[in-house]
Short mmCIF file of C-alpha atoms and ligand atoms in Angstrom, two decimals:
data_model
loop_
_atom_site.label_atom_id
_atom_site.label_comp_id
_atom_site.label_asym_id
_atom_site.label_seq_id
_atom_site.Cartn_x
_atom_site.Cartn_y
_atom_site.Cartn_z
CA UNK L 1 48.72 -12.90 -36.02
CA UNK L 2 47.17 -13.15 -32.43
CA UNK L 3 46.50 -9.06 -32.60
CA UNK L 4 44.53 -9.47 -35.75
CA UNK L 5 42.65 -12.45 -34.65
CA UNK L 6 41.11 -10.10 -31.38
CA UNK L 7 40.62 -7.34 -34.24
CA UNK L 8 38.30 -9.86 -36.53
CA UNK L 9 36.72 -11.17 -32.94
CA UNK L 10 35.95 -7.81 -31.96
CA UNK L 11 34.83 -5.94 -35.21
CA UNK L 12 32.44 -9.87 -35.40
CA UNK L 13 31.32 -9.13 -32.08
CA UNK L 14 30.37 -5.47 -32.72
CA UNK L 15 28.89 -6.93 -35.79
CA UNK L 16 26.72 -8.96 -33.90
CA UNK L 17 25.91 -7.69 -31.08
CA UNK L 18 24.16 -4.82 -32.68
CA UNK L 19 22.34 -6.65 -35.41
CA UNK L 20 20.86 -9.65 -33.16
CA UNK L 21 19.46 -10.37 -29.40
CA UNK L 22 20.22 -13.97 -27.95
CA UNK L 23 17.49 -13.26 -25.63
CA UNK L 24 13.87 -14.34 -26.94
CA UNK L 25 11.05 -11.99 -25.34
CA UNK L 26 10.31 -15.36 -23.22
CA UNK L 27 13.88 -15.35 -21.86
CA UNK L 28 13.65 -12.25 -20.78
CA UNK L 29 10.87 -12.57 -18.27
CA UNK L 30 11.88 -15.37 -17.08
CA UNK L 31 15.27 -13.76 -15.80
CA UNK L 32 12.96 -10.55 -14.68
CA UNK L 33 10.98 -12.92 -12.72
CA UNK L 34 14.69 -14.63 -11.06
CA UNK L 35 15.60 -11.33 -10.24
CA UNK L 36 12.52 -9.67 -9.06
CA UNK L 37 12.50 -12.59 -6.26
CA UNK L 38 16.45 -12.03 -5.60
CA UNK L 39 15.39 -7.88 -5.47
CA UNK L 40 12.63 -8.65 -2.79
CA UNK L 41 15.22 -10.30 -0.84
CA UNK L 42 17.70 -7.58 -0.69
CA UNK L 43 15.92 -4.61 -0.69
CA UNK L 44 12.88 -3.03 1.82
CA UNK L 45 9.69 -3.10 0.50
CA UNK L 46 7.01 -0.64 0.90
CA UNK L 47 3.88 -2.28 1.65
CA UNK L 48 1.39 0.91 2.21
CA UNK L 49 -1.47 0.06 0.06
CA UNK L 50 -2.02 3.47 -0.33
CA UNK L 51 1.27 4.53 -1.82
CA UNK L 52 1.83 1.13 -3.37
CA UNK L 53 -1.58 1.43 -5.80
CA UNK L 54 -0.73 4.95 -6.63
CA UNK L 55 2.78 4.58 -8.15
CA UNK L 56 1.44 1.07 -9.59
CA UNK L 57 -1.95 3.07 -11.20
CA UNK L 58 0.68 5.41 -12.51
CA UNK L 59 3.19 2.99 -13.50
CA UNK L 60 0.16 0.82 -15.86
CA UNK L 61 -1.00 4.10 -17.59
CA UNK L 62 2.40 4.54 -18.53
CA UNK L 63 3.08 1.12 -19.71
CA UNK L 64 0.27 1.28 -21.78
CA UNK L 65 1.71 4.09 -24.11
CA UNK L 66 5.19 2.23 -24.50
CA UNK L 67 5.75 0.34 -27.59
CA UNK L 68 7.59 -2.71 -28.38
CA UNK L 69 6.55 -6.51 -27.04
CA UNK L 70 3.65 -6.64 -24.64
CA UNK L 71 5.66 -6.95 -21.58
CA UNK L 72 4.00 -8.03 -18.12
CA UNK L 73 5.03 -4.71 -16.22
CA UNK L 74 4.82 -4.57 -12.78
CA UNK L 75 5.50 -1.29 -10.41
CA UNK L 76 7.23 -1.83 -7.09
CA UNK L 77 8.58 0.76 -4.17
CA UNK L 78 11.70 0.44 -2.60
CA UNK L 79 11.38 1.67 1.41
CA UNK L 80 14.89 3.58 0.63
CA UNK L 81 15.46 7.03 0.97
CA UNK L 82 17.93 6.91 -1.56
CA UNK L 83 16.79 8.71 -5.12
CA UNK L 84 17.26 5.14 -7.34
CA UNK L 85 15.06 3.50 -9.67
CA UNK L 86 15.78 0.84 -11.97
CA UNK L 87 14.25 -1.78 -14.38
CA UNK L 88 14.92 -5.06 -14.20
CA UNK L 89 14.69 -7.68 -17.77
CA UNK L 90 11.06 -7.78 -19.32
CA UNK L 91 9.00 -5.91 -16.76
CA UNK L 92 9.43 -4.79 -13.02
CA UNK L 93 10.46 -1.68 -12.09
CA UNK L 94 11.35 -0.07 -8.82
CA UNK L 95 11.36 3.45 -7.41
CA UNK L 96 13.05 4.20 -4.48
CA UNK L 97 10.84 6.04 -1.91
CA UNK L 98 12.97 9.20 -1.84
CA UNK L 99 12.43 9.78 -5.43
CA UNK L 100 8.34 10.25 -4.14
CA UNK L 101 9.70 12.47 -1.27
CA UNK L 102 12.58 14.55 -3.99
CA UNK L 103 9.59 14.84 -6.41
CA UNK L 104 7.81 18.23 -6.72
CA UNK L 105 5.26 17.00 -8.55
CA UNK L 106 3.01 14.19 -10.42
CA UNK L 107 4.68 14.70 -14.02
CA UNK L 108 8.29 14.01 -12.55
CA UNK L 109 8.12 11.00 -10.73
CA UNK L 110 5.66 9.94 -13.99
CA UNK L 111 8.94 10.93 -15.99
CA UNK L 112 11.39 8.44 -13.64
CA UNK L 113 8.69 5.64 -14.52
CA UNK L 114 9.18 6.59 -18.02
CA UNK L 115 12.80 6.15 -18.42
CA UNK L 116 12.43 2.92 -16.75
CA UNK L 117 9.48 1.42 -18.96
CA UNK L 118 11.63 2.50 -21.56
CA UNK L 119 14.80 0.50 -20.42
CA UNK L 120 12.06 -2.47 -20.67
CA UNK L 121 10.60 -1.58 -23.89
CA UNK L 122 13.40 -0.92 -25.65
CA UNK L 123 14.96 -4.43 -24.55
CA UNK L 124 18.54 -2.65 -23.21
CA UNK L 125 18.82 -5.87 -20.96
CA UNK L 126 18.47 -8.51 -23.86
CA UNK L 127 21.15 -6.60 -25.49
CA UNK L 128 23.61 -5.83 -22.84
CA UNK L 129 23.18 -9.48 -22.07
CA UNK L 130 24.04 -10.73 -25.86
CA UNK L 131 26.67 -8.24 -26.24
CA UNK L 132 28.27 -10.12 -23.29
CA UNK L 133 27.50 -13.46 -24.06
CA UNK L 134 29.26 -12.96 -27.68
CA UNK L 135 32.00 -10.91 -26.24
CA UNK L 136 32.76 -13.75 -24.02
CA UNK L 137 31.86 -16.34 -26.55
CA UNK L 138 34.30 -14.93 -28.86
CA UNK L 139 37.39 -14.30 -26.25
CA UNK L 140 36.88 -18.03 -25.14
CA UNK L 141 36.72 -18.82 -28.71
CA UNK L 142 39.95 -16.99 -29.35
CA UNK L 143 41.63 -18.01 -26.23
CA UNK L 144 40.93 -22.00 -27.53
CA UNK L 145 42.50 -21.04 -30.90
CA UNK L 146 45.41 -19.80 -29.99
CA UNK L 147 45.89 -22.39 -26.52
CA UNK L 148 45.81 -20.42 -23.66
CA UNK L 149 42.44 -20.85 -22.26
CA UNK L 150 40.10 -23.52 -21.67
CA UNK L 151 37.20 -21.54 -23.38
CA UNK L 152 34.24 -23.50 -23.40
CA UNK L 153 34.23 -23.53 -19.35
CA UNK L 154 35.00 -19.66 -18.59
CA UNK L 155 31.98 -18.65 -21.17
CA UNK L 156 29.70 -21.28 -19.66
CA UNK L 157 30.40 -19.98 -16.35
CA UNK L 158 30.29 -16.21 -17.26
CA UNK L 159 26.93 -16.71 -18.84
CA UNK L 160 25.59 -18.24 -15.81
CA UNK L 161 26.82 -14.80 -14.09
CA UNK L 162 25.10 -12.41 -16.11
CA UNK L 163 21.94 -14.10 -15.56
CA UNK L 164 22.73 -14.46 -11.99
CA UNK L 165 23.12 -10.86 -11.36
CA UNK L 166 20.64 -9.83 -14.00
CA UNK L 167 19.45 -6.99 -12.05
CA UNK L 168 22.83 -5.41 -12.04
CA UNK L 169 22.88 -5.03 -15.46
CA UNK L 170 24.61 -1.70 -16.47
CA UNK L 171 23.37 -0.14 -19.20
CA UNK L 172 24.89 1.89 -22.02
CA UNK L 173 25.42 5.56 -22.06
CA UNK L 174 23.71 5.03 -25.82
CA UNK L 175 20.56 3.03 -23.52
CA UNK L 176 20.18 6.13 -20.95
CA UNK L 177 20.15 8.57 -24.23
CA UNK L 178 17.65 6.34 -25.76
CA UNK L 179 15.42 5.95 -22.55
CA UNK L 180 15.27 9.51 -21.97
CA UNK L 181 14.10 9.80 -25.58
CA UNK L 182 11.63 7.08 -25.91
CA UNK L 183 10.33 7.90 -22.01
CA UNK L 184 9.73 11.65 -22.85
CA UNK L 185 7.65 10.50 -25.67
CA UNK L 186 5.45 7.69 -23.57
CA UNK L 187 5.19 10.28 -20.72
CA UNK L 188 4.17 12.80 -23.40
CA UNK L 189 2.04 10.25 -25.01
CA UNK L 190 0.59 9.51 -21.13
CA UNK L 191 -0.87 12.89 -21.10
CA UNK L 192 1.66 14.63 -19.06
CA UNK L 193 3.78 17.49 -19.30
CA UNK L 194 6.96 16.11 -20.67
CA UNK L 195 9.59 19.02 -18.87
CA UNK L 196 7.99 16.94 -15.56
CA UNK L 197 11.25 14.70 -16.74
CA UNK L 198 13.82 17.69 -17.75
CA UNK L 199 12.72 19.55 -14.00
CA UNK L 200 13.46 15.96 -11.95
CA UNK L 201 17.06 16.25 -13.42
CA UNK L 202 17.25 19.34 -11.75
CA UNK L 203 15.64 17.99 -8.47
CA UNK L 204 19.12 15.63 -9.03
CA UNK L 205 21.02 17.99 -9.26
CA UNK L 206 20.14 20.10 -6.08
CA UNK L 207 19.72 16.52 -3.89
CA UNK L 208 23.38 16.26 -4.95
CA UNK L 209 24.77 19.23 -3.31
CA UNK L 210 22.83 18.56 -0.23
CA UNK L 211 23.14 14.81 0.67
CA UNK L 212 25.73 13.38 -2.24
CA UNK L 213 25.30 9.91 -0.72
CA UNK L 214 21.62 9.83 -1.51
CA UNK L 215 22.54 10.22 -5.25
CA UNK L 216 25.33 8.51 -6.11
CA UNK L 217 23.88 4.77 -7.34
CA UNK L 218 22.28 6.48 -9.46
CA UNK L 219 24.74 8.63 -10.77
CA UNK L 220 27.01 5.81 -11.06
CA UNK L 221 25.11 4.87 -13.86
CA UNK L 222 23.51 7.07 -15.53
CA UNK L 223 24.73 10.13 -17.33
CA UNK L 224 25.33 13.55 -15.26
CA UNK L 225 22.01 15.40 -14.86
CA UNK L 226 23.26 18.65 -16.46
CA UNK L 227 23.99 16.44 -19.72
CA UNK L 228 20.49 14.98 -19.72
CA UNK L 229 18.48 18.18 -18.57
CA UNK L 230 19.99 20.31 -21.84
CA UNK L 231 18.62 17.43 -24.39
CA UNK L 232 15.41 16.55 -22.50
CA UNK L 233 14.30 20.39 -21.92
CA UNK L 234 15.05 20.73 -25.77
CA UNK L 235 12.76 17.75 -26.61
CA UNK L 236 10.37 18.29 -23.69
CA UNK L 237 9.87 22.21 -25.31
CA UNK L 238 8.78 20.58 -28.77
CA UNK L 239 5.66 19.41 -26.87
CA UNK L 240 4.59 21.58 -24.73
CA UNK L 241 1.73 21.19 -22.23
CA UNK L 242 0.13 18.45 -20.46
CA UNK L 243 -0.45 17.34 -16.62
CA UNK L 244 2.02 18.16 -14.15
CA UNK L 245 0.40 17.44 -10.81
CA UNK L 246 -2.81 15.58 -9.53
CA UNK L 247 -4.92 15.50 -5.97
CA UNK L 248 -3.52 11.84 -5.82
CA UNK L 249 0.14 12.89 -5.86
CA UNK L 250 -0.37 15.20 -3.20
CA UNK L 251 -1.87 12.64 -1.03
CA UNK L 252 0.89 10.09 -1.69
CA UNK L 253 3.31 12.92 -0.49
CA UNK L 254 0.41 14.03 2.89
CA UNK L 255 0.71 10.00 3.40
CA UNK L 256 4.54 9.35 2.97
CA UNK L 257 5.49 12.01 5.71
CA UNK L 258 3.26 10.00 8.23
CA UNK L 259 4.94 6.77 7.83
CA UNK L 260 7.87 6.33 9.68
CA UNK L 261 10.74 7.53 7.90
CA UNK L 262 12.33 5.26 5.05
CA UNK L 263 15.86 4.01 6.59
CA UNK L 264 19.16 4.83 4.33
CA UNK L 265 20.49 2.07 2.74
CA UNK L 266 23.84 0.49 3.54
CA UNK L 267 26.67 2.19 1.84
ZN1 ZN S 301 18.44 4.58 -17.10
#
């Protein structure tokens, strides 16, 4: 009896959690907002005005070629050496400055803003978030049923987690596949050449032999660069053409090696 009640919950749940969000469009930047301010607390910002209005320049064109709600992006840069970047609920995104120093060129750091505005646009936060609310909804439900768990307490409690630590947020291997897809086409869409995003997954790949540490959060979660690079240089050849470097880039990069040198994050 008890194995085919957690069978119902969990084919409900899958049910669900694929055919609704919790999260209004509202909700969501409110919690981006909570956890932009909790980001800015725990991680170095780099406050070169310089580097700070190119990636943001480059961020907006990009963000105005993504579909979906009209979010309130906002482009920020991490003073890490680690390659990371990451979007947080409806709107900021952050690159980590060794992704600018990694880079080769305009089109592939334009491609890491991409996959990020993507994250956003497609709403993978509003529905990792439901998909754990109802999971948690339902196992407190269940737990109540069948008098072994005080449920209404644990979910209240776990959904006051999740929104806690929005920004950790992991998202799906299904999210990364879709990100790459829908941020090849915006970065296509953008003007530039869209292999700028299959090359950086190459630019991975080598940073990984040489200095594994300044990879791994973001191999942690996202899929292995080999995986991506076959798919996105197969969708990236569909379209070919397009910008891959600018005078601006290069200046960013003539700029960034003058600065004193981004420290390594605590590992
Ligand atoms: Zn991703």
């Amino acid at each position: 009896m008890r194995a085919v009640a957690i069978v119902l919950g969990w084919l409900l749940f899958a049910t669900i959690a694929h055919a609704v969000s919790l999260i209004s469009v509202k909700d969501e930047i409110a919690m981006g907002r909570d956890a932009q301010q909790q980001v800015r607390k725990t991680i170095p910002v780099l406050t070169d005005s310089e580097v700070t209005g190119y990636v943001g320049r480059l961020g907006r064109t990009l963000a105005a070629r993504a579909t979906g709600p009209q979010y309130p992006y906002s482009f920020s840069v991490a003073n890490n050496r680690d390659l990371n970047a990451f979007a947080l609920p409806g709107g900021p995104v952050w690159i980590h400055r060794g992704i600018l120093h990694a880079a080769a060129n305009e089109s592939q750091v334009a491609g890491v803003l991409a996959h990020e505005i993507a994250h956003i646009a497609q709403r993978h936060a509003a529905d990792q978030i439901t998909k754990q609310l109802v999971a948690n909804g339902f196992l407190g439900l269940l737990g109540a049923v069948l008098g072994n768990d005080p449920g209404g307490a644990r979910t209240a409690q776990v959904g006051a987690r999740i929104l806690a630590g929005g920004y950790l947020l992991k998202f799906s291997r299904d999210d990364e596949r879709d990100a790459d897809r829908v941020g090849l086409e915006i970065l296509r869409r953008s003007g530039w050449d869209p292999r700028g995003m299959a090359d950086f997954m190459d630019v991975l790949r080598r940073e990984q032999g040489r200095d594994p540490g300044a990879v791994d959060v973001f191999l942690s979660s996202h899929p292995a660069p080999a995986e991506r690079a076959v798919v996105l240089h197969r969708l990236a050849a569909q379209h070919p053409g397009g910008r891959r470097d600018s005078g601006a880039f290069r200046s960013v990069k003539t700029r960034l090696s003058r600065l004193p040198p981004a420290p390594k994050s605590k590992r």
